[in-house]
PDB file of C-alpha atoms in Angstrom:
ATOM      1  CA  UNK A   1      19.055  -1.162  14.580  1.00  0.00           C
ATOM      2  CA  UNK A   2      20.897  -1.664  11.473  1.00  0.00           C
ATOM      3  CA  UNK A   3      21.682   1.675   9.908  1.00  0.00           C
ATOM      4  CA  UNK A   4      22.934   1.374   6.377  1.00  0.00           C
ATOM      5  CA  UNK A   5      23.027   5.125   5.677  1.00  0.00           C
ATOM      6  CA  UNK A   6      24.972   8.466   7.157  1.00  0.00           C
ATOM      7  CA  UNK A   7      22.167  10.302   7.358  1.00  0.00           C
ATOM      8  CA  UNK A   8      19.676  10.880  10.303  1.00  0.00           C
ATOM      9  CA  UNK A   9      16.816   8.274   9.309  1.00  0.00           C
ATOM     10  CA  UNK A  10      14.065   8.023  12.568  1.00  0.00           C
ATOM     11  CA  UNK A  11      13.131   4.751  11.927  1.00  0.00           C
ATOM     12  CA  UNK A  12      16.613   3.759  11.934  1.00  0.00           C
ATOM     13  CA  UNK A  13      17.092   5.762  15.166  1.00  0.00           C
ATOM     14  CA  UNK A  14      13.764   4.610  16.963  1.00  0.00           C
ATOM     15  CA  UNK A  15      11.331   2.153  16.918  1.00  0.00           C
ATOM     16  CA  UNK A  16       8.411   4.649  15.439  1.00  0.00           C
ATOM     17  CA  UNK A  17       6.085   3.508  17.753  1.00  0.00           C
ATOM     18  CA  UNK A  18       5.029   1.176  20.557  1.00  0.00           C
ATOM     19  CA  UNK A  19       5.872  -1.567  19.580  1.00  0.00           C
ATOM     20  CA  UNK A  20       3.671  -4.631  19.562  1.00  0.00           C
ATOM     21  CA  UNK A  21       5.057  -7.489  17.767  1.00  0.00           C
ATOM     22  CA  UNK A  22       8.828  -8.102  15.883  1.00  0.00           C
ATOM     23  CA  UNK A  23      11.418  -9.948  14.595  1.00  0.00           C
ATOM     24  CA  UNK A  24      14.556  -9.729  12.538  1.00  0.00           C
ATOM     25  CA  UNK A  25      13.179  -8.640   9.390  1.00  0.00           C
ATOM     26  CA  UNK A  26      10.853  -5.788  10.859  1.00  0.00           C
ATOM     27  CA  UNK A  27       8.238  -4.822  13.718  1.00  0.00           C
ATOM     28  CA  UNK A  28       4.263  -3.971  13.848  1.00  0.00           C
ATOM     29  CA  UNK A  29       3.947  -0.396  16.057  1.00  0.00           C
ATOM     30  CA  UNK A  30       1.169   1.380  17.180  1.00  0.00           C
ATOM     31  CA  UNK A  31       1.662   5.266  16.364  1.00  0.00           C
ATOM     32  CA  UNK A  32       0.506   6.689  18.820  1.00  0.00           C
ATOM     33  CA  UNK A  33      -2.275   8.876  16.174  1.00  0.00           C
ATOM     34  CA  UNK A  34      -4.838  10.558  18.704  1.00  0.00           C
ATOM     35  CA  UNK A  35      -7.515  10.633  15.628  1.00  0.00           C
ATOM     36  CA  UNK A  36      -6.763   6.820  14.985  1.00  0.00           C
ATOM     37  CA  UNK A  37      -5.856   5.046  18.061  1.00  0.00           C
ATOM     38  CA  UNK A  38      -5.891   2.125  15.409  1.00  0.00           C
ATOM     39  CA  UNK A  39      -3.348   3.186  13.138  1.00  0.00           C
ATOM     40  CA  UNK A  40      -0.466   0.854  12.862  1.00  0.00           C
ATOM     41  CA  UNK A  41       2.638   0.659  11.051  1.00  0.00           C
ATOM     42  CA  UNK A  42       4.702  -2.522   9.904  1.00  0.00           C
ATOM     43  CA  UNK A  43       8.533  -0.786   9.357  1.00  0.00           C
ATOM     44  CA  UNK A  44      11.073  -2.835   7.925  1.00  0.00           C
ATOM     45  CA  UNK A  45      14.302  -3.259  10.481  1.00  0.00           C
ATOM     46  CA  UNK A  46      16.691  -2.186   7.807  1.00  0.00           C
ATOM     47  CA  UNK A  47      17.462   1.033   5.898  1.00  0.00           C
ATOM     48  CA  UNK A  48      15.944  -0.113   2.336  1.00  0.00           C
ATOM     49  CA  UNK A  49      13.788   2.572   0.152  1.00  0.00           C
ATOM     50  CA  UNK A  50      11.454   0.395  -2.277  1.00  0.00           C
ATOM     51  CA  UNK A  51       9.628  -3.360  -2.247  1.00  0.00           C
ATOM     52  CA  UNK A  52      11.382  -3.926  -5.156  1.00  0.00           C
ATOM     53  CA  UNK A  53      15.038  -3.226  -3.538  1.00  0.00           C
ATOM     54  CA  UNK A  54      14.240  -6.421  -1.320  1.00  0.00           C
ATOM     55  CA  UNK A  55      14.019 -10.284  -2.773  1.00  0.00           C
ATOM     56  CA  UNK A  56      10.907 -12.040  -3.177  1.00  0.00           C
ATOM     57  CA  UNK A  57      10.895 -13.706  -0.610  1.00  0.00           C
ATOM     58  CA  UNK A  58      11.794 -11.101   1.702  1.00  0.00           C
ATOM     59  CA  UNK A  59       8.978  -8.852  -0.026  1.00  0.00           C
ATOM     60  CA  UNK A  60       6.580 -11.937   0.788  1.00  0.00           C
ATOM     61  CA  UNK A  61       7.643 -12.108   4.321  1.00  0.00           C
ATOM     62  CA  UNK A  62       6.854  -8.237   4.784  1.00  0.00           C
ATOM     63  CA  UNK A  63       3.415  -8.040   3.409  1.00  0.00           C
ATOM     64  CA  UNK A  64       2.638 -11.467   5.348  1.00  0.00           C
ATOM     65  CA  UNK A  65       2.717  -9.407   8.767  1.00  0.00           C
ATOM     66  CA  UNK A  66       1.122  -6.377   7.214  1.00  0.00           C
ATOM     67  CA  UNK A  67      -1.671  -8.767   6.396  1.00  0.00           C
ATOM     68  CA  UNK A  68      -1.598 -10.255   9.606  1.00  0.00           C
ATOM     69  CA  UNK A  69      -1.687  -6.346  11.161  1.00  0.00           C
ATOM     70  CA  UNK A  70      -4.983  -6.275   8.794  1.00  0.00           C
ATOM     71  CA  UNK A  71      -6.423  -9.248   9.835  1.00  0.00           C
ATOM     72  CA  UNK A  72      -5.832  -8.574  13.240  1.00  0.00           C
ATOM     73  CA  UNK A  73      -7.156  -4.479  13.215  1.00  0.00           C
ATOM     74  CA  UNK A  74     -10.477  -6.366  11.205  1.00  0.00           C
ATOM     75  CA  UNK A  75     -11.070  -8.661  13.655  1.00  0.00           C
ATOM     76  CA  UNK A  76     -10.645  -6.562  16.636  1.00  0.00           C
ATOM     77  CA  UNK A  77     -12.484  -2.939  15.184  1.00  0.00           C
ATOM     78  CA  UNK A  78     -14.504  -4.092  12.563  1.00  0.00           C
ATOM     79  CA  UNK A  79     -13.620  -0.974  10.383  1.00  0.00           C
ATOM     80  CA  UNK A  80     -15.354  -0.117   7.292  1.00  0.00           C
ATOM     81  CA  UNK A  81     -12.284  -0.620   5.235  1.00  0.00           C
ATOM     82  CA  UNK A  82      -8.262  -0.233   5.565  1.00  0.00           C
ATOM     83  CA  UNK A  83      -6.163   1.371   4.276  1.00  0.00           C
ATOM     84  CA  UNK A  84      -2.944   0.073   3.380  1.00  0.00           C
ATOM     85  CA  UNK A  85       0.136   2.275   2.451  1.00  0.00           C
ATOM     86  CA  UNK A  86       3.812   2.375   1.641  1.00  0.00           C
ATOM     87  CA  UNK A  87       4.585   5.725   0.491  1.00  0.00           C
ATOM     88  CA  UNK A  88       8.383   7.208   2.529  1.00  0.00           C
ATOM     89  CA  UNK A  89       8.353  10.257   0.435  1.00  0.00           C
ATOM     90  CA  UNK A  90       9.266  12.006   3.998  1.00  0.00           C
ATOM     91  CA  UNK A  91      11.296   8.931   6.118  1.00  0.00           C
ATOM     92  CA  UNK A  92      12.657   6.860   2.755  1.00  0.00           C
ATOM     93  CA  UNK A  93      12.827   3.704   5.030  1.00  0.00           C
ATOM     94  CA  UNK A  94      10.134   1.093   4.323  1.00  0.00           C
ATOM     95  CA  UNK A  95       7.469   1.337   6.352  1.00  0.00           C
ATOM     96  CA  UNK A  96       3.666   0.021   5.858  1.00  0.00           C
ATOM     97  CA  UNK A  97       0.904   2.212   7.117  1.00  0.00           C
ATOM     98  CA  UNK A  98      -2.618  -0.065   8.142  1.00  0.00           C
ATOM     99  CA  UNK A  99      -4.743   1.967   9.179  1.00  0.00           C
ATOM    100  CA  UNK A 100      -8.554   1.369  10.279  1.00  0.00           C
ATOM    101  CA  UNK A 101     -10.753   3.685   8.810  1.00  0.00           C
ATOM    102  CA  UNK A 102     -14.702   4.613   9.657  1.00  0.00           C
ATOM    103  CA  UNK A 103     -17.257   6.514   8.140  1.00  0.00           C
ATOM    104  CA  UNK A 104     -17.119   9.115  10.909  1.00  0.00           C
ATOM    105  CA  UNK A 105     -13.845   9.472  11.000  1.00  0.00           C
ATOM    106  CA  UNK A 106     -11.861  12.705  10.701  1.00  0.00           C
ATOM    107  CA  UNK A 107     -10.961  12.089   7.082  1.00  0.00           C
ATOM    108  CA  UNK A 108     -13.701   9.280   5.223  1.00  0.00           C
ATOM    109  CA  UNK A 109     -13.991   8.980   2.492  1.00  0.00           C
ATOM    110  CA  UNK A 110     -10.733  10.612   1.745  1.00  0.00           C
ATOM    111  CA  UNK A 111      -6.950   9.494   2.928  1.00  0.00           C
ATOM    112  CA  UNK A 112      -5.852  10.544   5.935  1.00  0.00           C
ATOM    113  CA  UNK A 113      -3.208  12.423   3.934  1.00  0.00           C
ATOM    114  CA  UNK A 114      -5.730  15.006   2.485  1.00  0.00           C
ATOM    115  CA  UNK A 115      -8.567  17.565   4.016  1.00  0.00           C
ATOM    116  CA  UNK A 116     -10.275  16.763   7.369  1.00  0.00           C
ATOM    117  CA  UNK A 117     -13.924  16.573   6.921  1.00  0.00           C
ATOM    118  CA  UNK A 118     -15.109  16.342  10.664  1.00  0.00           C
ATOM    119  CA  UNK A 119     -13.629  16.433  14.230  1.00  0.00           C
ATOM    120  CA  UNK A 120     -13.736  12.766  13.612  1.00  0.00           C
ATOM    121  CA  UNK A 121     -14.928   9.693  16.517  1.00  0.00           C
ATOM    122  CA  UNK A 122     -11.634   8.394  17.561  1.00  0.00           C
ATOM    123  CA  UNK A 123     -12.342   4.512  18.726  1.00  0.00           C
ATOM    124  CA  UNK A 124     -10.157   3.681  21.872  1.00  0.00           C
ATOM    125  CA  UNK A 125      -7.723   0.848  20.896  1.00  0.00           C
ATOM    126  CA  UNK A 126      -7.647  -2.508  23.385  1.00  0.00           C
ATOM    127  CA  UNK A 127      -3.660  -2.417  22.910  1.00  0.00           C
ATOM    128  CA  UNK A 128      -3.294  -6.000  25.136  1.00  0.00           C
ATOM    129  CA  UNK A 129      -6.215  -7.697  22.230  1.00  0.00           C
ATOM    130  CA  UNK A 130      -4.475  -6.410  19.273  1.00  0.00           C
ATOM    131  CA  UNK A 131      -1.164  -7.475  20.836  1.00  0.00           C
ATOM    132  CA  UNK A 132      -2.735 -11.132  21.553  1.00  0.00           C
ATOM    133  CA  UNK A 133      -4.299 -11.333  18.482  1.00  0.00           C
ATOM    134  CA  UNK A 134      -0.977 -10.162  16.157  1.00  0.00           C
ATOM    135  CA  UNK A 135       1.007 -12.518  18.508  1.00  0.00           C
ATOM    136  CA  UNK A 136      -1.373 -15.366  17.139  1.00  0.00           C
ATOM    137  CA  UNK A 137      -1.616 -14.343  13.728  1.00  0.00           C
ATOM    138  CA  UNK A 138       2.526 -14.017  13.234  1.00  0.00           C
ATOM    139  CA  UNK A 139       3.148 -17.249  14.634  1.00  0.00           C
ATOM    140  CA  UNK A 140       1.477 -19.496  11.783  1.00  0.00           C
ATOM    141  CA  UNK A 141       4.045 -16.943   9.705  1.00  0.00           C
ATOM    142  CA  UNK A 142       7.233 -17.800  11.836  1.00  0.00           C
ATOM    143  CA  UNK A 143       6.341 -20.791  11.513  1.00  0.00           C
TER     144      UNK A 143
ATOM    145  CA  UNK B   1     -16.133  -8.859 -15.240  1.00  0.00           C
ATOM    146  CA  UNK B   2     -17.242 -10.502 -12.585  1.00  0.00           C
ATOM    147  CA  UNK B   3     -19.578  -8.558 -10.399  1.00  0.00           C
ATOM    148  CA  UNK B   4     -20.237  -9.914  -7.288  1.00  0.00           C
ATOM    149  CA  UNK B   5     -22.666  -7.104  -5.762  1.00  0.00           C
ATOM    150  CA  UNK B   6     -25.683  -5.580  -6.397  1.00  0.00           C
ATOM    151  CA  UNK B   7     -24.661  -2.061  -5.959  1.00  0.00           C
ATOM    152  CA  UNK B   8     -22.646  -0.091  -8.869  1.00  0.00           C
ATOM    153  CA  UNK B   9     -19.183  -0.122  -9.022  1.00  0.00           C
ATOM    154  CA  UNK B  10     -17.391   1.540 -11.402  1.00  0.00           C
ATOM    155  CA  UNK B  11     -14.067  -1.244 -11.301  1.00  0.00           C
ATOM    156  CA  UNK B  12     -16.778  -4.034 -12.130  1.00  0.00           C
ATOM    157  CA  UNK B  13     -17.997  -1.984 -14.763  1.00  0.00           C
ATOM    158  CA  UNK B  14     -15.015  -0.816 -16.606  1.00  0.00           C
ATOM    159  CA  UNK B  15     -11.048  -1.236 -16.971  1.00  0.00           C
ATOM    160  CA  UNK B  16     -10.626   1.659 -14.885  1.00  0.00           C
ATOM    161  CA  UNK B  17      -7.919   3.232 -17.145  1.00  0.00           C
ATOM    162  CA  UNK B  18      -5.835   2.333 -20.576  1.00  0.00           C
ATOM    163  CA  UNK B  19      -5.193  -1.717 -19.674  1.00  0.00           C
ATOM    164  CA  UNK B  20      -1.277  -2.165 -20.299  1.00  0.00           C
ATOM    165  CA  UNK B  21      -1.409  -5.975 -19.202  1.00  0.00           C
ATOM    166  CA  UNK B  22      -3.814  -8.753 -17.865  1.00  0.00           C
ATOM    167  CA  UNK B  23      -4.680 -11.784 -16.933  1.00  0.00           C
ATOM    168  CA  UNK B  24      -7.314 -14.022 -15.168  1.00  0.00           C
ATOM    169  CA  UNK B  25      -6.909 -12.240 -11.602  1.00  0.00           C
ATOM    170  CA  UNK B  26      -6.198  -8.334 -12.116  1.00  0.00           C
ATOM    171  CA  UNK B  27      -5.327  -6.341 -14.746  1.00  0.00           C
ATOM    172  CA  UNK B  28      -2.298  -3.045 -14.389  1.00  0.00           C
ATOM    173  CA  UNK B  29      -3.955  -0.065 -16.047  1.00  0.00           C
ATOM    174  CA  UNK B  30      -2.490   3.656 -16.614  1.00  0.00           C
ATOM    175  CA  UNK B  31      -4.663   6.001 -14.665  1.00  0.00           C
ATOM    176  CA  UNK B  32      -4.491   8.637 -17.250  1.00  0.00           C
ATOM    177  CA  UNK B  33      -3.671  11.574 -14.205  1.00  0.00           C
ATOM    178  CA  UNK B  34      -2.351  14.491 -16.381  1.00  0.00           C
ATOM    179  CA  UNK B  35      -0.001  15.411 -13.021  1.00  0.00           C
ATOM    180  CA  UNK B  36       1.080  11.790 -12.724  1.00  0.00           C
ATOM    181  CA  UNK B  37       1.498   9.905 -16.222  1.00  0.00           C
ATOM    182  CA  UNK B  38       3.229   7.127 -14.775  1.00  0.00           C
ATOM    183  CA  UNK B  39       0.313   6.422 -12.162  1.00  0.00           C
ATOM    184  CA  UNK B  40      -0.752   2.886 -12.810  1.00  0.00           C
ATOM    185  CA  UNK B  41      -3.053   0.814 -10.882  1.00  0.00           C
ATOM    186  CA  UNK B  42      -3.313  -3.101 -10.540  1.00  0.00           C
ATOM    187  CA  UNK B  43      -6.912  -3.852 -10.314  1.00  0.00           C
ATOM    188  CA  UNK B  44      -8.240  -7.036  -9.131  1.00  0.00           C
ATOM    189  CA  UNK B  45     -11.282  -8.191 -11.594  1.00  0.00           C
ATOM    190  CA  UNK B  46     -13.570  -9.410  -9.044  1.00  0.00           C
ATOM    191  CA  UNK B  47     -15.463  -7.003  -6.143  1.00  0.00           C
ATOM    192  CA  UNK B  48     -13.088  -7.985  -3.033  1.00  0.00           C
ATOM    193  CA  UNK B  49     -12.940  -5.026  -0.275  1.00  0.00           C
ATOM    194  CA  UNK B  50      -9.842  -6.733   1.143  1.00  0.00           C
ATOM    195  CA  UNK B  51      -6.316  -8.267   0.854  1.00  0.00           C
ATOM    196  CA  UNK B  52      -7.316 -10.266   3.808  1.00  0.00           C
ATOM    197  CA  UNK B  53     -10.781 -11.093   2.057  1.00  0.00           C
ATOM    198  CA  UNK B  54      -8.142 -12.943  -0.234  1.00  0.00           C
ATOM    199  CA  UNK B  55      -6.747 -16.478   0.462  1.00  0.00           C
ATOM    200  CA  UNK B  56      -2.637 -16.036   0.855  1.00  0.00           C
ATOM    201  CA  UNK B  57      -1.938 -17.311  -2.249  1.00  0.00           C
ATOM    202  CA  UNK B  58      -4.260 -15.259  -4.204  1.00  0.00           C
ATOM    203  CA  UNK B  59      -3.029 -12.074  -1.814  1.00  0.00           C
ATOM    204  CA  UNK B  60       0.604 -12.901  -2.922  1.00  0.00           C
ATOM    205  CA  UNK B  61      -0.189 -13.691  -7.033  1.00  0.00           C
ATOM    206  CA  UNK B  62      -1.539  -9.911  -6.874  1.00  0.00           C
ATOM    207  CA  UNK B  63       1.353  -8.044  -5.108  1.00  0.00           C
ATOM    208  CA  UNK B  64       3.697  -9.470  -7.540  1.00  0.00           C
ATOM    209  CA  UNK B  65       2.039  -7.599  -9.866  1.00  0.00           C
ATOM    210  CA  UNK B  66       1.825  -4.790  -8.166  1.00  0.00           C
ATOM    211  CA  UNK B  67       5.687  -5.338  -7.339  1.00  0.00           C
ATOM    212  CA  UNK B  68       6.650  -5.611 -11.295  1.00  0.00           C
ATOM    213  CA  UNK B  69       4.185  -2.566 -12.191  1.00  0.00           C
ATOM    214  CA  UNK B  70       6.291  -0.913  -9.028  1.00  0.00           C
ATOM    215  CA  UNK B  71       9.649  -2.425 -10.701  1.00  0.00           C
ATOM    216  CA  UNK B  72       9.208  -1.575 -14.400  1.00  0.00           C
ATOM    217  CA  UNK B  73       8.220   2.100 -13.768  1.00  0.00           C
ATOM    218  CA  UNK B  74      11.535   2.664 -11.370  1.00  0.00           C
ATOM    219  CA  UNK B  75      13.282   1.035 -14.925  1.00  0.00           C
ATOM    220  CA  UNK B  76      11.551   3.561 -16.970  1.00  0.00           C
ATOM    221  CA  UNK B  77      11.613   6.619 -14.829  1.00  0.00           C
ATOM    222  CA  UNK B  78      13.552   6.515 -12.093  1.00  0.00           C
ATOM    223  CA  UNK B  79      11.679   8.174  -9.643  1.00  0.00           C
ATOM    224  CA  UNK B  80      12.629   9.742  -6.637  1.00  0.00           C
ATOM    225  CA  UNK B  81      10.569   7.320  -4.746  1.00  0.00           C
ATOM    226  CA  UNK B  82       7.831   4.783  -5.819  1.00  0.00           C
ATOM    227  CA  UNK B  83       4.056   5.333  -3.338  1.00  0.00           C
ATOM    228  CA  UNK B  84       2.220   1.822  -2.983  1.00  0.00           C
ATOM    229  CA  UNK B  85      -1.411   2.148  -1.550  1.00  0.00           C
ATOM    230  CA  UNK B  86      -4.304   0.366  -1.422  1.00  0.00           C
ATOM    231  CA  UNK B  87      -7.095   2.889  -0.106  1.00  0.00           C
ATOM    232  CA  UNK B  88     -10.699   1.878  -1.385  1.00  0.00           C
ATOM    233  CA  UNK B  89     -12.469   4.261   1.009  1.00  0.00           C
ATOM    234  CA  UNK B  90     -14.757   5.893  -2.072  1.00  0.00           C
ATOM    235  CA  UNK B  91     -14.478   2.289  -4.425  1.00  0.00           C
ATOM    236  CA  UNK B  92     -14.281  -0.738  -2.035  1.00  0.00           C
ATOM    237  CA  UNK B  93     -13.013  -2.761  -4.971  1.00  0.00           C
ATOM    238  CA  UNK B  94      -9.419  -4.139  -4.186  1.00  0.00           C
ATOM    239  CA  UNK B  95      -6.876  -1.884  -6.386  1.00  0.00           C
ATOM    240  CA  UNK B  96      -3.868  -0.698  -5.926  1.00  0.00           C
ATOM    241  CA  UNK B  97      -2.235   2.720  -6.797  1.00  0.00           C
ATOM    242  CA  UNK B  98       1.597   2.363  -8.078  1.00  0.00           C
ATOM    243  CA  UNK B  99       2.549   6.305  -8.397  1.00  0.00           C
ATOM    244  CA  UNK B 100       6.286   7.403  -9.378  1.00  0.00           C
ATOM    245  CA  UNK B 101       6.928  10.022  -6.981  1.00  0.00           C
ATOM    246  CA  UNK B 102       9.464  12.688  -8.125  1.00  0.00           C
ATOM    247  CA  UNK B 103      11.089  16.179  -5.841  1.00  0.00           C
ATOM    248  CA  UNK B 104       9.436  18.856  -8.299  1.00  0.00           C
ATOM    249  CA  UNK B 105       6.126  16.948  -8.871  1.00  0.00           C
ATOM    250  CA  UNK B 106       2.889  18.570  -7.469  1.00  0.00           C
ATOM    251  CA  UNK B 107       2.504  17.230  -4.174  1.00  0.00           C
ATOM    252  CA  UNK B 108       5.710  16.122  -3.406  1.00  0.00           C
ATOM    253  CA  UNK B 109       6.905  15.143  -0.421  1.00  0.00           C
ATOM    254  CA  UNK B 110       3.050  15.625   0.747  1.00  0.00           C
ATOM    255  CA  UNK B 111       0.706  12.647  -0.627  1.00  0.00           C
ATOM    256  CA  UNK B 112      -1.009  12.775  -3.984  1.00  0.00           C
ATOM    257  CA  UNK B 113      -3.962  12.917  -1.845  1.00  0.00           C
ATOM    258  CA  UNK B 114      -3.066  15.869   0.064  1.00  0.00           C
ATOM    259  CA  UNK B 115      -2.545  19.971  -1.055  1.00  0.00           C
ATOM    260  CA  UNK B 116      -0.352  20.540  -3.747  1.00  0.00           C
ATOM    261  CA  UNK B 117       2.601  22.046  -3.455  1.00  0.00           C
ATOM    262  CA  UNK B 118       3.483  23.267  -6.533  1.00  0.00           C
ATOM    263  CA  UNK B 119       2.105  23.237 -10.575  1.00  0.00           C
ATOM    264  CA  UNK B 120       4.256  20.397 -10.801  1.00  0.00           C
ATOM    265  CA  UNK B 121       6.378  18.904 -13.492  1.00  0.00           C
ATOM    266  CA  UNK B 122       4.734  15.806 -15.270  1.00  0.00           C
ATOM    267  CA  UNK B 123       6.988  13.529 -17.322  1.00  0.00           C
ATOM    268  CA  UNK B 124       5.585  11.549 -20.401  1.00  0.00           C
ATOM    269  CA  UNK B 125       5.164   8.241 -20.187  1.00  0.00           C
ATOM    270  CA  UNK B 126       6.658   5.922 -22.837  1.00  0.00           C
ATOM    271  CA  UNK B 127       3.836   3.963 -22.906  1.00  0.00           C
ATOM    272  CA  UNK B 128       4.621   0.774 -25.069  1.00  0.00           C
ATOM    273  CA  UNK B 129       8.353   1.135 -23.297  1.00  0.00           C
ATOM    274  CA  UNK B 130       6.228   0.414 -19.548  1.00  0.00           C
ATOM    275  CA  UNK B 131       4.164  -2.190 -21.622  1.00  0.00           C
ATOM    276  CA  UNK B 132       6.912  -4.082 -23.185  1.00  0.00           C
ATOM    277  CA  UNK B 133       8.685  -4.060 -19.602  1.00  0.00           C
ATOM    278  CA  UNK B 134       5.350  -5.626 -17.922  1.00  0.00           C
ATOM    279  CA  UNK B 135       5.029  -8.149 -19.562  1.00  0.00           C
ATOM    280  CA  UNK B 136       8.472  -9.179 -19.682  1.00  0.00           C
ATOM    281  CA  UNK B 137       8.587  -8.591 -15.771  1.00  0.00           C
ATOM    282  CA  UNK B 138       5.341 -10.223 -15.692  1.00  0.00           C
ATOM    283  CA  UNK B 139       6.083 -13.686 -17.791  1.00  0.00           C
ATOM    284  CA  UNK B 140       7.799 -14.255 -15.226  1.00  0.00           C
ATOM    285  CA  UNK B 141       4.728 -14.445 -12.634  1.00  0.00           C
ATOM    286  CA  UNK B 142       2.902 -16.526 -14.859  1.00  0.00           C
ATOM    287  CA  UNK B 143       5.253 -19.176 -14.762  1.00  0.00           C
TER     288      UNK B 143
END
């Protein structure tokens, strides 16, 4: 991967996931989260901090696969709502977290940043369908 | 504004914060969070749960607002690190939180949605400084 800074950065150093889908500008991984089997994250295949230190265009090209991740969790989980995030206080690499959230999940109504509320009801992710369906999705955006 | 559903929601049924700029399809308000007086939100004016409820071009009209609320607070403060999120687990009405992240503030590097860390360190917000910037950033978008 292209690494832009000296320091250790992990999502310069590893993909951050299984991956599921990429291309040059950045890839859609599955995390691996045992309470959200769902929980995806679009990362960005260069060392760049904020939205706003990329173009337009570039910016438009990001969020078009983290809609497509959306579209594609939706479809495939029917989740209550998701969650979209882009926060790198931690890992300062961009990085979109889409994550699927339910009513009995560990954390609902709150983020999954704050207090657990319940042992949660993990839903077992078909990885091959969200893999087809992303596949699908980012092809009308190649294209 | 235009509310859609039945049930009440509190984004249908006011600004949601001190309005700093708006126009037919969301409005960028400050929050008014005594820990974080730089925390805007861009709030879409119709009930929509979700970016993908949106068509493309309506998805990509309201992240470049959320991208010149994100770019005029990193002129005015520049903060450590700018946190994006769209949650909408307790108010399913599409907004988006633009929060100026900074190393002493109170939850830092944790979420704003997770345990403090620390009393924190809020910085005043020049408010007609962030307003004048908006809509300069944002005359642009209109265009």
């Amino acid at each position: 991967m292209n690494k832009l800074t000296p320091s250790p950065c992990e999502l310069c150093d590893s993909a951050g996931g299984d991956t599921l889908w990429r291309d040059e500008l950045c890839r859609v991984v599955l995390v691996g989260d045992r309470d959200y089997p769902g929980f995806c994250r679009v990362i960005l295949n260069r060392h760049v901090s904020e939205m706003t230190d990329l173009d337009a265009a570039t910016r438009q090209r990001l969020m078009r696969v983290v809609f497509a991740a959306e579209q594609a969790l939706r479809q495939l989980l029917l989740p209550e709502k998701i969650n979209l995030a882009s926060l790198g206080n931690m890992v300062a690499h961009l990085h979109w977290h889409v994550i699927p959230r339910f009513g009995d999940d560990k954390h609902f109504p709150g983020s999954v940043w704050g207090a657990a509320h319940r042992p949660g009801t993990p839903r077992p992710i078909d990885r091959a369908a969200l893999q087809r369906s992303l596949h699908t999705l980012l092809q009308a955006v190649a294209e």
